[in-house]
Amino acid sequence: MTDAAADADADTDARTKGYADGRTDGRTGAAIGGHPDGATASGPPGAAAPESTGRRSPVISRLEWGVMEVEGLPPGKDFVLYPGGGHPWDWAAHGTRHSPGVRPGDVRELIERGATVLVLSLGMDERLRIAPPTLELLRQTGVEAHVRETRAAAALYNSLAAGGRPVGGLFHSTC
């Protein structure tokens, strides 16, 4: 096996590797399976959402500590982005905290809104974790998912969006 093939195999194995504290290796997430529902609504579930950008995933145009700018949305700190729009990420909606981390409800929203590939950020200092039940959800479904430090997550997300992929993401712009 070549070094490149070994690296690819290690990367694939890392997709489902979760640590006891809920963190992943920071390089990739698990492959998960979704069901695009064709919905065009934007914003938190049940909320009116003027921030819709159509079915294309909005692009992140600026990212600095504590500030993000996203195509078609007002500047903010943390965002939930998906095909057709996005909204500020309200951690309280699903009980998200740095630890245990991103909750299954956060990920389900992306899938329900039509994302077939997910990018989950760990924060600029990688303090945000991925909760064990979320890792389990990622293992059980078939949507492609990647876990990265926030700057790397934004770069990957933008690349996927520019390529026309129906990408969704959770972005935390501080620690």
CSV table of C-alpha atoms in Angstrom, one decimal:
chain,number,residue,atom,x,y,z
A,1,MET,CA,0.0,0.0,0.0
A,2,THR,CA,1.3,3.5,-0.9
A,3,ASP,CA,1.7,6.2,1.7
A,4,ALA,CA,-1.1,8.1,0.0
A,5,ALA,CA,-3.4,5.0,0.2
A,6,ALA,CA,-2.5,4.5,3.8
A,7,ASP,CA,-3.3,8.1,4.6
A,8,ALA,CA,-6.6,7.8,2.8
A,9,ASP,CA,-7.4,4.6,4.8
A,10,ALA,CA,-6.5,6.4,8.0
A,11,ASP,CA,-8.6,9.3,7.0
A,12,THR,CA,-11.6,7.1,6.3
A,13,ASP,CA,-11.1,5.3,9.7
A,14,ALA,CA,-10.9,8.6,11.4
A,15,ARG,CA,-14.4,9.6,10.2
A,16,THR,CA,-16.0,7.4,12.9
A,17,LYS,CA,-13.3,7.8,15.5
A,18,GLY,CA,-14.8,9.5,18.6
A,19,TYR,CA,-13.0,10.0,21.9
A,20,ALA,CA,-14.5,9.5,25.3
A,21,ASP,CA,-14.8,13.2,25.9
A,22,GLY,CA,-16.9,13.6,22.7
A,23,ARG,CA,-14.1,15.1,20.5
A,24,THR,CA,-13.3,13.8,17.1
A,25,ASP,CA,-9.8,13.8,15.7
A,26,GLY,CA,-10.5,17.3,14.2
A,27,ARG,CA,-9.8,16.2,10.7
A,28,THR,CA,-13.0,14.5,9.5
A,29,GLY,CA,-16.4,13.6,10.7
A,30,ALA,CA,-18.4,10.5,10.1
A,31,ALA,CA,-20.1,9.6,6.9
A,32,ILE,CA,-23.8,10.1,7.4
A,33,GLY,CA,-27.0,9.5,5.3
A,34,GLY,CA,-29.7,12.1,4.8
A,35,HIS,CA,-32.9,12.8,3.0
A,36,PRO,CA,-33.1,16.1,1.2
A,37,ASP,CA,-36.7,17.2,1.7
A,38,GLY,CA,-36.7,19.9,-0.9
A,39,ALA,CA,-37.8,22.6,1.6
A,40,THR,CA,-36.8,26.1,0.9
A,41,ALA,CA,-37.5,27.6,4.3
A,42,SER,CA,-34.7,29.4,6.1
A,43,GLY,CA,-34.2,30.2,9.7
A,44,PRO,CA,-34.8,28.3,12.9
A,45,PRO,CA,-37.6,25.7,12.5
A,46,GLY,CA,-41.0,27.4,12.7
A,47,ALA,CA,-39.6,30.9,12.2
A,48,ALA,CA,-40.2,33.3,9.4
A,49,ALA,CA,-36.9,33.7,7.6
A,50,PRO,CA,-36.2,36.6,5.2
A,51,GLU,CA,-32.6,35.4,4.9
A,52,SER,CA,-33.2,32.8,2.2
A,53,THR,CA,-30.7,32.7,-0.7
A,54,GLY,CA,-32.5,30.1,-2.8
A,55,ARG,CA,-31.4,26.5,-2.8
A,56,ARG,CA,-27.7,27.2,-3.2
A,57,SER,CA,-25.6,27.1,0.0
A,58,PRO,CA,-24.6,30.6,1.0
A,59,VAL,CA,-20.9,31.5,0.9
A,60,ILE,CA,-18.9,32.7,4.0
A,61,SER,CA,-17.3,36.0,2.9
A,62,ARG,CA,-15.4,36.9,6.1
A,63,LEU,CA,-14.3,35.1,9.2
A,64,GLU,CA,-12.5,36.7,12.2
A,65,TRP,CA,-12.5,36.0,15.9
A,66,GLY,CA,-16.1,36.6,16.9
A,67,VAL,CA,-17.4,37.8,13.6
A,68,MET,CA,-18.6,36.1,10.5
A,69,GLU,CA,-20.1,37.5,7.3
A,70,VAL,CA,-22.2,35.2,5.2
A,71,GLU,CA,-23.8,35.9,1.8
A,72,GLY,CA,-27.3,37.2,2.2
A,73,LEU,CA,-27.2,37.3,6.0
A,74,PRO,CA,-26.4,40.0,8.6
A,75,PRO,CA,-23.0,39.7,10.3
A,76,GLY,CA,-22.9,37.5,13.3
A,77,LYS,CA,-20.8,35.3,15.6
A,78,ASP,CA,-22.0,31.7,15.0
A,79,PHE,CA,-24.1,30.3,12.1
A,80,VAL,CA,-26.1,27.4,10.9
A,81,LEU,CA,-25.8,27.3,7.1
A,82,TYR,CA,-27.6,25.0,4.6
A,83,PRO,CA,-28.8,24.9,1.0
A,84,GLY,CA,-31.1,27.9,0.6
A,85,GLY,CA,-30.0,30.0,3.6
A,86,GLY,CA,-29.0,30.1,7.2
A,87,HIS,CA,-29.4,31.8,10.5
A,88,PRO,CA,-27.5,32.6,13.7
A,89,TRP,CA,-26.7,29.5,15.6
A,90,ASP,CA,-28.7,29.5,18.9
A,91,TRP,CA,-26.8,27.1,21.1
A,92,ALA,CA,-29.7,27.0,23.5
A,93,ALA,CA,-32.1,25.6,20.9
A,94,HIS,CA,-30.7,22.1,21.3
A,95,GLY,CA,-28.6,22.5,24.5
A,96,THR,CA,-25.3,22.9,22.8
A,97,ARG,CA,-22.3,23.8,25.0
A,98,HIS,CA,-18.6,23.6,24.4
A,99,SER,CA,-18.8,20.2,26.3
A,100,PRO,CA,-20.4,17.8,25.6
A,101,GLY,CA,-20.6,19.7,22.3
A,102,VAL,CA,-22.7,19.8,19.1
A,103,ARG,CA,-26.0,18.1,19.7
A,104,PRO,CA,-27.9,15.8,17.4
A,105,GLY,CA,-30.7,18.3,16.8
A,106,ASP,CA,-28.1,20.8,15.4
A,107,VAL,CA,-27.1,18.2,12.8
A,108,ARG,CA,-30.6,17.0,12.1
A,109,GLU,CA,-31.6,20.5,11.1
A,110,LEU,CA,-28.9,20.6,8.4
A,111,ILE,CA,-30.0,17.2,7.0
A,112,GLU,CA,-33.7,18.2,7.1
A,113,ARG,CA,-32.9,21.4,5.2
A,114,GLY,CA,-31.4,19.4,2.3
A,115,ALA,CA,-27.7,19.2,3.1
A,116,THR,CA,-26.0,16.1,1.7
A,117,VAL,CA,-22.6,17.0,3.0
A,118,LEU,CA,-21.9,18.6,6.5
A,119,VAL,CA,-19.0,20.7,7.8
A,120,LEU,CA,-18.9,21.0,11.6
A,121,SER,CA,-16.5,23.5,13.1
A,122,LEU,CA,-14.7,23.0,16.4
A,123,GLY,CA,-14.1,26.7,17.1
A,124,MET,CA,-11.0,28.8,16.4
A,125,ASP,CA,-9.2,27.2,19.4
A,126,GLU,CA,-11.0,23.8,18.9
A,127,ARG,CA,-12.8,24.0,22.3
A,128,LEU,CA,-16.2,23.0,20.9
A,129,ARG,CA,-16.7,19.2,20.9
A,130,ILE,CA,-19.0,16.9,19.2
A,131,ALA,CA,-21.3,15.2,21.7
A,132,PRO,CA,-21.2,11.3,21.7
A,133,PRO,CA,-24.9,11.0,20.6
A,134,THR,CA,-24.1,13.3,17.6
A,135,LEU,CA,-21.2,11.0,16.7
A,136,GLU,CA,-23.5,8.1,16.9
A,137,LEU,CA,-26.1,9.8,14.6
A,138,LEU,CA,-23.3,10.6,12.1
A,139,ARG,CA,-22.3,6.9,12.2
A,140,GLN,CA,-25.8,5.7,11.6
A,141,THR,CA,-26.8,8.0,8.6
A,142,GLY,CA,-25.3,8.3,5.1
A,143,VAL,CA,-24.5,12.1,4.7
A,144,GLU,CA,-20.8,12.9,4.3
A,145,ALA,CA,-19.6,14.9,7.2
A,146,HIS,CA,-16.3,16.7,8.1
A,147,VAL,CA,-15.1,18.1,11.4
A,148,ARG,CA,-12.5,20.9,11.3
A,149,GLU,CA,-11.1,23.9,13.2
A,150,THR,CA,-13.3,26.9,12.2
A,151,ARG,CA,-11.0,28.5,9.6
A,152,ALA,CA,-10.4,25.2,7.9
A,153,ALA,CA,-14.1,24.3,8.1
A,154,ALA,CA,-15.0,27.6,6.4
A,155,ALA,CA,-12.5,27.0,3.6
A,156,LEU,CA,-13.8,23.5,3.0
A,157,TYR,CA,-17.5,24.6,3.2
A,158,ASN,CA,-16.9,27.4,0.7
A,159,SER,CA,-15.1,25.0,-1.7
A,160,LEU,CA,-18.0,22.6,-1.5
A,161,ALA,CA,-20.6,25.3,-1.9
A,162,ALA,CA,-18.7,26.8,-4.9
A,163,GLY,CA,-18.7,23.4,-6.5
A,164,GLY,CA,-22.5,23.3,-6.2
A,165,ARG,CA,-22.7,20.7,-3.5
A,166,PRO,CA,-25.7,21.0,-1.2
A,167,VAL,CA,-23.5,21.6,1.9
A,168,GLY,CA,-24.6,22.5,5.4
A,169,GLY,CA,-22.5,23.7,8.3
A,170,LEU,CA,-22.3,24.7,11.9
A,171,PHE,CA,-19.8,27.5,12.5
A,172,HIS,CA,-18.4,28.8,15.9
A,173,SER,CA,-16.2,31.9,15.4
A,174,THR,CA,-14.6,32.1,18.8
A,175,CYS,CA,-12.9,29.5,21.1
